[in-house]
mmCIF file of C-alpha atoms in Angstrom:
data_model
loop_
_atom_site.group_PDB
_atom_site.id
_atom_site.type_symbol
_atom_site.label_atom_id
_atom_site.label_comp_id
_atom_site.label_asym_id
_atom_site.label_seq_id
_atom_site.Cartn_x
_atom_site.Cartn_y
_atom_site.Cartn_z
ATOM 1 C CA MET A 30 -27.257 72.885 52.983
ATOM 2 C CA ASP A 31 -30.219 70.938 54.276
ATOM 3 C CA LEU A 32 -33.711 70.729 52.869
ATOM 4 C CA SER A 33 -36.230 73.469 53.576
ATOM 5 C CA LEU A 34 -39.964 72.930 53.209
ATOM 6 C CA SER A 35 -42.964 75.208 53.539
ATOM 7 C CA THR A 36 -46.558 74.883 52.439
ATOM 8 C CA ARG A 37 -49.391 77.296 51.738
ATOM 9 C CA THR A 38 -52.897 77.009 50.356
ATOM 10 C CA GLU A 39 -53.995 78.773 47.178
ATOM 11 C CA GLY A 40 -57.677 78.068 46.496
ATOM 12 C CA ASP A 41 -58.063 74.313 46.066
ATOM 13 C CA ARG A 42 -54.323 73.830 45.584
ATOM 14 C CA THR A 43 -51.464 73.444 47.983
ATOM 15 C CA VAL A 44 -48.103 74.920 47.133
ATOM 16 C CA VAL A 45 -45.083 73.138 48.610
ATOM 17 C CA THR A 46 -41.958 75.290 48.396
ATOM 18 C CA VAL A 47 -38.792 73.222 48.532
ATOM 19 C CA GLY A 48 -35.274 74.563 48.901
ATOM 20 C CA GLY A 49 -31.802 73.068 49.221
ATOM 21 C CA GLU A 50 -30.785 69.549 48.339
ATOM 22 C CA ILE A 51 -33.138 66.611 47.805
ATOM 23 C CA ASP A 52 -31.052 63.470 48.132
ATOM 24 C CA VAL A 53 -30.983 60.095 49.861
ATOM 25 C CA TYR A 54 -30.631 61.812 53.252
ATOM 26 C CA THR A 55 -33.235 64.576 52.941
ATOM 27 C CA ALA A 56 -35.790 62.912 50.634
ATOM 28 C CA PRO A 57 -37.622 61.143 53.515
ATOM 29 C CA LYS A 58 -38.584 64.594 54.880
ATOM 30 C CA LEU A 59 -40.200 65.531 51.585
ATOM 31 C CA ARG A 60 -41.860 62.127 51.334
ATOM 32 C CA GLU A 61 -43.352 62.581 54.801
ATOM 33 C CA GLN A 62 -44.621 66.058 53.896
ATOM 34 C CA LEU A 63 -46.313 64.839 50.704
ATOM 35 C CA ILE A 64 -47.882 61.859 52.472
ATOM 36 C CA ASP A 65 -49.196 64.144 55.250
ATOM 37 C CA LEU A 66 -50.757 66.501 52.723
ATOM 38 C CA VAL A 67 -52.473 63.716 50.809
ATOM 39 C CA SER A 68 -53.668 62.012 54.006
ATOM 40 C CA SER A 69 -55.257 65.262 55.142
ATOM 41 C CA GLY A 70 -57.153 65.617 51.874
ATOM 42 C CA ASN A 71 -54.912 67.888 49.768
ATOM 43 C CA TYR A 72 -54.984 66.247 46.351
ATOM 44 C CA HIS A 73 -53.870 69.110 44.123
ATOM 45 C CA LEU A 74 -50.232 69.868 44.794
ATOM 46 C CA VAL A 75 -47.801 72.330 43.245
ATOM 47 C CA VAL A 76 -44.202 71.628 44.166
ATOM 48 C CA ASP A 77 -42.064 74.726 43.686
ATOM 49 C CA MET A 78 -38.475 73.624 43.057
ATOM 50 C CA GLU A 79 -36.956 76.932 41.989
ATOM 51 C CA ASN A 80 -34.772 76.992 45.095
ATOM 52 C CA VAL A 81 -33.685 73.369 44.887
ATOM 53 C CA ASP A 82 -30.048 73.093 43.951
ATOM 54 C CA PHE A 83 -29.699 69.332 43.863
ATOM 55 C CA LEU A 84 -32.129 66.538 43.015
ATOM 56 C CA ASP A 85 -31.192 62.884 42.557
ATOM 57 C CA SER A 86 -33.173 59.748 41.765
ATOM 58 C CA THR A 87 -34.161 59.309 45.416
ATOM 59 C CA GLY A 88 -35.852 62.715 45.254
ATOM 60 C CA LEU A 89 -37.364 61.801 41.931
ATOM 61 C CA GLY A 90 -38.751 58.645 43.552
ATOM 62 C CA VAL A 91 -40.417 60.725 46.247
ATOM 63 C CA LEU A 92 -42.050 62.978 43.651
ATOM 64 C CA VAL A 93 -43.210 59.919 41.692
ATOM 65 C CA GLY A 94 -44.607 58.477 44.936
ATOM 66 C CA GLY A 95 -46.473 61.740 45.559
ATOM 67 C CA LEU A 96 -47.857 61.687 42.045
ATOM 68 C CA LYS A 97 -49.099 58.106 42.479
ATOM 69 C CA ARG A 98 -50.854 59.062 45.697
ATOM 70 C CA VAL A 99 -52.623 62.155 44.366
ATOM 71 C CA ARG A 100 -53.619 60.238 41.236
ATOM 72 C CA ALA A 101 -55.310 57.658 43.433
ATOM 73 C CA HIS A 102 -57.621 60.550 44.467
ATOM 74 C CA GLU A 103 -58.026 62.040 40.983
ATOM 75 C CA GLY A 104 -55.596 64.748 42.042
ATOM 76 C CA SER A 105 -52.626 66.425 40.410
ATOM 77 C CA LEU A 106 -48.995 67.139 41.151
ATOM 78 C CA ARG A 107 -47.413 69.975 39.206
ATOM 79 C CA LEU A 108 -43.806 71.042 39.365
ATOM 80 C CA VAL A 109 -42.366 74.523 39.068
ATOM 81 C CA CYS A 110 -38.817 74.509 37.751
ATOM 82 C CA THR A 111 -36.777 76.393 35.172
ATOM 83 C CA GLN A 112 -33.294 75.275 36.220
ATOM 84 C CA GLU A 113 -31.588 73.249 33.545
ATOM 85 C CA ARG A 114 -29.517 71.200 35.993
ATOM 86 C CA ILE A 115 -32.668 69.998 37.772
ATOM 87 C CA LEU A 116 -34.713 69.514 34.604
ATOM 88 C CA LYS A 117 -31.990 67.334 33.128
ATOM 89 C CA ILE A 118 -32.743 64.337 35.360
ATOM 90 C CA PHE A 119 -36.449 64.525 34.446
ATOM 91 C CA ARG A 120 -35.509 64.518 30.794
ATOM 92 C CA ILE A 121 -33.034 61.615 31.009
ATOM 93 C CA THR A 122 -35.553 59.458 32.826
ATOM 94 C CA GLY A 123 -38.494 60.365 30.597
ATOM 95 C CA LEU A 124 -40.412 61.663 33.612
ATOM 96 C CA THR A 125 -41.131 64.927 31.792
ATOM 97 C CA LYS A 126 -43.930 62.850 30.253
ATOM 98 C CA VAL A 127 -45.699 62.338 33.560
ATOM 99 C CA PHE A 128 -45.078 65.598 35.435
ATOM 100 C CA PRO A 129 -46.527 68.842 34.176
ATOM 101 C CA ILE A 130 -43.588 71.258 34.599
ATOM 102 C CA HIS A 131 -44.277 74.985 34.806
ATOM 103 C CA ALA A 132 -42.092 78.077 34.708
ATOM 104 C CA THR A 133 -43.840 79.900 37.565
ATOM 105 C CA VAL A 134 -46.109 79.089 40.505
ATOM 106 C CA ASP A 135 -48.802 81.346 39.006
ATOM 107 C CA GLU A 136 -48.706 79.382 35.784
ATOM 108 C CA ALA A 137 -49.017 76.104 37.715
ATOM 109 C CA LEU A 138 -51.929 77.467 39.749
ATOM 110 C CA ALA A 139 -53.738 78.618 36.625
ATOM 111 C CA ALA A 140 -53.205 75.328 34.800
ATOM 112 C CA THR A 141 -56.003 72.832 34.293
ATOM 113 C CA ASP A 142 -55.874 69.494 32.538
ATOM 114 C CA MET B 27 -2.641 56.589 40.821
ATOM 115 C CA PRO B 28 -5.483 57.512 43.190
ATOM 116 C CA VAL B 29 -5.273 61.075 44.376
ATOM 117 C CA VAL B 30 -8.100 61.017 46.870
ATOM 118 C CA ASP B 31 -9.565 57.981 48.567
ATOM 119 C CA VAL B 32 -12.660 58.413 50.736
ATOM 120 C CA THR B 33 -14.090 55.679 52.930
ATOM 121 C CA PHE B 34 -17.342 56.376 54.733
ATOM 122 C CA SER B 35 -19.908 54.537 56.848
ATOM 123 C CA ALA B 36 -22.901 53.451 54.804
ATOM 124 C CA LEU B 37 -25.179 56.237 56.026
ATOM 125 C CA PRO B 38 -27.299 58.532 53.830
ATOM 126 C CA ALA B 39 -25.967 61.591 55.687
ATOM 127 C CA HIS B 40 -22.468 61.017 54.282
ATOM 128 C CA VAL B 41 -23.479 60.969 50.633
ATOM 129 C CA ARG B 42 -23.509 64.748 50.510
ATOM 130 C CA THR B 43 -19.967 64.838 51.874
ATOM 131 C CA ALA B 44 -18.872 62.395 49.175
ATOM 132 C CA ARG B 45 -20.480 64.610 46.502
ATOM 133 C CA LEU B 46 -18.728 67.695 47.821
ATOM 134 C CA VAL B 47 -15.331 65.980 47.934
ATOM 135 C CA ALA B 48 -15.751 64.590 44.405
ATOM 136 C CA LEU B 49 -16.804 68.002 43.128
ATOM 137 C CA ALA B 50 -13.824 69.730 44.732
ATOM 138 C CA VAL B 51 -11.358 67.161 43.355
ATOM 139 C CA ALA B 52 -12.949 67.242 39.888
ATOM 140 C CA ARG B 53 -12.663 71.015 39.808
ATOM 141 C CA ARG B 54 -9.056 70.834 40.898
ATOM 142 C CA ALA B 55 -8.273 68.146 38.318
ATOM 143 C CA GLY B 56 -9.498 70.484 35.615
ATOM 144 C CA VAL B 57 -12.864 69.007 34.687
ATOM 145 C CA ASN B 58 -14.757 71.593 32.650
ATOM 146 C CA ASP B 59 -17.236 73.680 34.657
ATOM 147 C CA ASP B 60 -20.044 72.565 32.334
ATOM 148 C CA LEU B 61 -19.553 68.983 33.476
ATOM 149 C CA LEU B 62 -19.456 69.585 37.222
ATOM 150 C CA ASP B 63 -23.220 69.268 37.743
ATOM 151 C CA GLU B 64 -23.048 65.950 35.943
ATOM 152 C CA VAL B 65 -20.167 64.784 38.174
ATOM 153 C CA ARG B 66 -22.110 65.843 41.263
ATOM 154 C CA LEU B 67 -25.265 63.999 40.223
ATOM 155 C CA ALA B 68 -23.506 60.837 38.992
ATOM 156 C CA VAL B 69 -21.366 60.578 42.137
ATOM 157 C CA GLY B 70 -24.476 61.162 44.253
ATOM 158 C CA GLU B 71 -26.324 58.372 42.446
ATOM 159 C CA ALA B 72 -23.427 55.922 42.745
ATOM 160 C CA CYS B 73 -22.891 56.669 46.452
ATOM 161 C CA SER B 74 -26.620 56.573 47.314
ATOM 162 C CA ARG B 75 -26.860 53.205 45.658
ATOM 163 C CA ALA B 76 -23.769 51.901 47.471
ATOM 164 C CA VAL B 77 -25.107 53.117 50.829
ATOM 165 C CA GLY B 78 -28.358 51.273 50.123
ATOM 166 C CA VAL B 79 -26.594 48.093 49.034
ATOM 167 C CA ASN B 80 -24.314 48.000 52.086
ATOM 168 C CA GLY B 81 -27.251 48.845 54.318
ATOM 169 C CA ASP B 82 -29.107 45.810 52.972
ATOM 170 C CA HIS B 83 -26.212 43.367 52.946
ATOM 171 C CA SER B 84 -23.676 44.466 55.500
ATOM 172 C CA PRO B 85 -24.590 47.625 57.415
ATOM 173 C CA GLY B 86 -21.214 47.745 59.195
ATOM 174 C CA SER B 87 -19.261 47.877 55.944
ATOM 175 C CA ALA B 88 -18.013 51.150 54.595
ATOM 176 C CA VAL B 89 -18.446 52.523 51.099
ATOM 177 C CA ARG B 90 -15.232 53.383 49.301
ATOM 178 C CA MET B 91 -14.878 56.140 46.735
ATOM 179 C CA THR B 92 -11.620 56.557 44.836
ATOM 180 C CA LEU B 93 -10.983 59.668 42.778
ATOM 181 C CA SER B 94 -8.088 59.643 40.352
ATOM 182 C CA ASP B 95 -6.736 61.850 37.668
ATOM 183 C CA GLU B 96 -4.615 60.288 34.969
ATOM 184 C CA GLN B 97 -4.302 60.173 31.177
ATOM 185 C CA ALA B 98 -6.415 63.294 30.898
ATOM 186 C CA ARG B 99 -9.403 61.633 32.583
ATOM 187 C CA PHE B 100 -10.936 62.239 35.982
ATOM 188 C CA THR B 101 -12.129 58.850 37.204
ATOM 189 C CA VAL B 102 -14.454 58.042 40.078
ATOM 190 C CA GLU B 103 -14.880 54.531 41.372
ATOM 191 C CA VAL B 104 -17.464 53.690 44.024
ATOM 192 C CA VAL B 105 -17.257 50.269 45.635
ATOM 193 C CA ASP B 106 -19.852 48.573 47.832
ATOM 194 C CA VAL B 107 -19.886 45.093 49.388
ATOM 195 C CA GLY B 108 -23.044 43.692 47.844
ATOM 196 C CA PRO B 109 -24.208 42.022 44.649
ATOM 197 C CA LEU B 110 -25.344 43.909 41.596
ATOM 198 C CA GLU B 111 -29.093 44.235 41.096
ATOM 199 C CA ALA B 112 -30.405 41.841 38.453
ATOM 200 C CA GLY B 113 -30.277 43.449 35.050
ATOM 201 C CA ALA B 114 -28.551 46.547 36.368
ATOM 202 C CA ALA B 115 -25.203 45.931 34.653
ATOM 203 C CA GLU B 116 -26.660 47.257 31.432
ATOM 204 C CA PRO B 117 -29.192 49.792 32.571
ATOM 205 C CA ASP B 118 -31.774 50.583 29.962
ATOM 206 C CA LEU B 119 -33.707 53.782 30.472
ATOM 207 C CA ASP B 120 -35.934 53.037 27.514
ATOM 208 C CA ALA B 121 -37.208 49.957 29.304
ATOM 209 C CA LEU B 122 -38.636 52.127 32.085
ATOM 210 C CA SER B 123 -42.194 53.110 31.487
ATOM 211 C CA PRO B 124 -42.917 56.541 32.963
ATOM 212 C CA GLU B 125 -46.658 55.924 32.784
ATOM 213 C CA GLN B 126 -46.357 52.639 34.613
ATOM 214 C CA LEU B 127 -43.988 54.093 37.201
ATOM 215 C CA SER B 128 -46.491 56.762 38.097
ATOM 216 C CA ALA B 129 -49.673 54.694 37.969
ATOM 217 C CA PRO B 130 -52.163 55.698 40.681
ATOM 218 C CA ASP B 131 -51.375 54.050 43.980
ATOM 219 C CA ALA B 132 -52.714 55.025 47.370
ATOM 220 C CA GLY B 133 -49.339 54.022 48.788
ATOM 221 C CA GLY B 134 -50.436 52.122 51.850
ATOM 222 C CA ASN B 135 -47.121 50.327 52.116
ATOM 223 C CA ASP B 136 -44.251 52.777 52.395
ATOM 224 C CA VAL B 137 -41.654 50.026 52.316
ATOM 225 C CA VAL B 138 -42.219 49.549 48.599
ATOM 226 C CA PRO B 139 -39.782 51.817 46.781
ATOM 227 C CA ASP B 140 -41.250 54.282 44.307
ATOM 228 C CA LEU B 141 -38.675 53.517 41.657
ATOM 229 C CA PRO B 142 -37.329 50.121 40.544
ATOM 230 C CA PRO B 143 -33.910 48.801 41.683
ATOM 231 C CA GLY B 144 -31.190 49.919 39.344
ATOM 232 C CA PHE B 145 -32.881 53.237 38.605
ATOM 233 C CA GLY B 146 -29.906 55.205 39.954
ATOM 234 C CA LEU B 147 -27.515 53.295 37.687
ATOM 235 C CA ALA B 148 -29.825 53.923 34.765
ATOM 236 C CA VAL B 149 -29.623 57.649 35.512
ATOM 237 C CA ILE B 150 -25.810 57.475 35.512
ATOM 238 C CA SER B 151 -25.833 55.610 32.204
ATOM 239 C CA GLY B 152 -28.033 58.316 30.709
ATOM 240 C CA LEU B 153 -25.751 61.010 32.072
ATOM 241 C CA VAL B 154 -22.186 59.805 31.740
ATOM 242 C CA GLU B 155 -20.561 58.615 28.539
ATOM 243 C CA GLU B 156 -17.750 56.651 30.171
ATOM 244 C CA PHE B 157 -19.480 54.388 32.645
ATOM 245 C CA SER B 158 -19.062 50.759 33.659
ATOM 246 C CA VAL B 159 -20.311 48.439 36.362
ATOM 247 C CA SER B 160 -18.607 45.236 37.415
ATOM 248 C CA SER B 161 -19.177 42.789 40.191
ATOM 249 C CA ASP B 162 -16.732 40.442 41.860
ATOM 250 C CA GLY B 163 -16.502 38.474 45.079
ATOM 251 C CA ASP B 164 -15.918 41.645 47.101
ATOM 252 C CA GLY B 165 -18.800 43.646 45.792
ATOM 253 C CA THR B 166 -19.814 45.940 42.992
ATOM 254 C CA HIS B 167 -17.633 48.585 41.376
ATOM 255 C CA VAL B 168 -19.232 51.538 39.643
ATOM 256 C CA ARG B 169 -16.708 53.417 37.517
ATOM 257 C CA MET B 170 -17.216 56.609 35.608
ATOM 258 C CA SER B 171 -14.891 59.147 34.099
ATOM 259 C CA TRP B 172 -14.822 62.572 32.516
ATOM 260 C CA PRO B 173 -12.311 64.374 30.328
ATOM 261 C CA VAL B 174 -9.908 66.776 31.969
ATOM 262 C CA THR B 175 -9.345 69.909 29.967
ATOM 263 C CA GLY B 176 -8.380 72.721 32.264
ATOM 264 C CA GLY B 177 -5.830 71.198 34.629
ATOM 265 C CA VAL B 178 -2.062 71.421 34.448
ATOM 266 C CA GLY B 179 -0.948 68.932 31.807
ATOM 267 C CA GLY B 180 -4.509 68.463 30.601
ATOM 268 C CA THR B 181 -5.223 68.124 26.902
ATOM 269 C CA GLU B 182 -6.814 70.796 24.796
ATOM 270 C CA THR B 183 -10.226 70.098 23.358
#
């Protein structure tokens, strides 16, 4: 399975729906997508990972890179994920402290800091 | 005695294949279903790292993954041809600062990695109980193993 990516706008936020496997081979595609969004002025991102079935540290690095970029513009990057096997890597690395993680896209869209 | 030995060109596209092979062999060896996601992630981390190391030091050299099943353990060894990252032999997740890692950065230079070297090994160390890294003249060996409970001749838990 490859990586699938789609984006849509919801108010002032952009939802990026990711599916498949985010690893050393596919992560550059996601990185490119996040960089494109930030360069074109989308600073509030919601990354929906409910259909991701594999995420490794390369993918984590891309999400961290995205977070750094939106933060440089006072933006936000929220994740949507309820799958234990994906959440585990965030927990081990302590990155649950830096990413707001939501159970649904609606919850992420409604969230404010 | 190795049961499956996989040698692959140091290309990111092959890491998925290595994960799938390791997962299939682990399942066959009798590794508990609850541990298979861990095997998949740890093998992915070790192989991604090895692909990166060979890519930096000797792009023509293959990565070798050996899967064996003995003494009620399923063991995976991933071997690259490069040196170990400084400080990576004893990865310490607590030393990583999430806040610092994600500090605002406009990211002008895409060559700079978003996570420090050794991060993948740190993930493995946080994931897998039986894990070791050693380096010799040939390269770096990342070894990890899991208990076998369901296979023929496996021990009961």
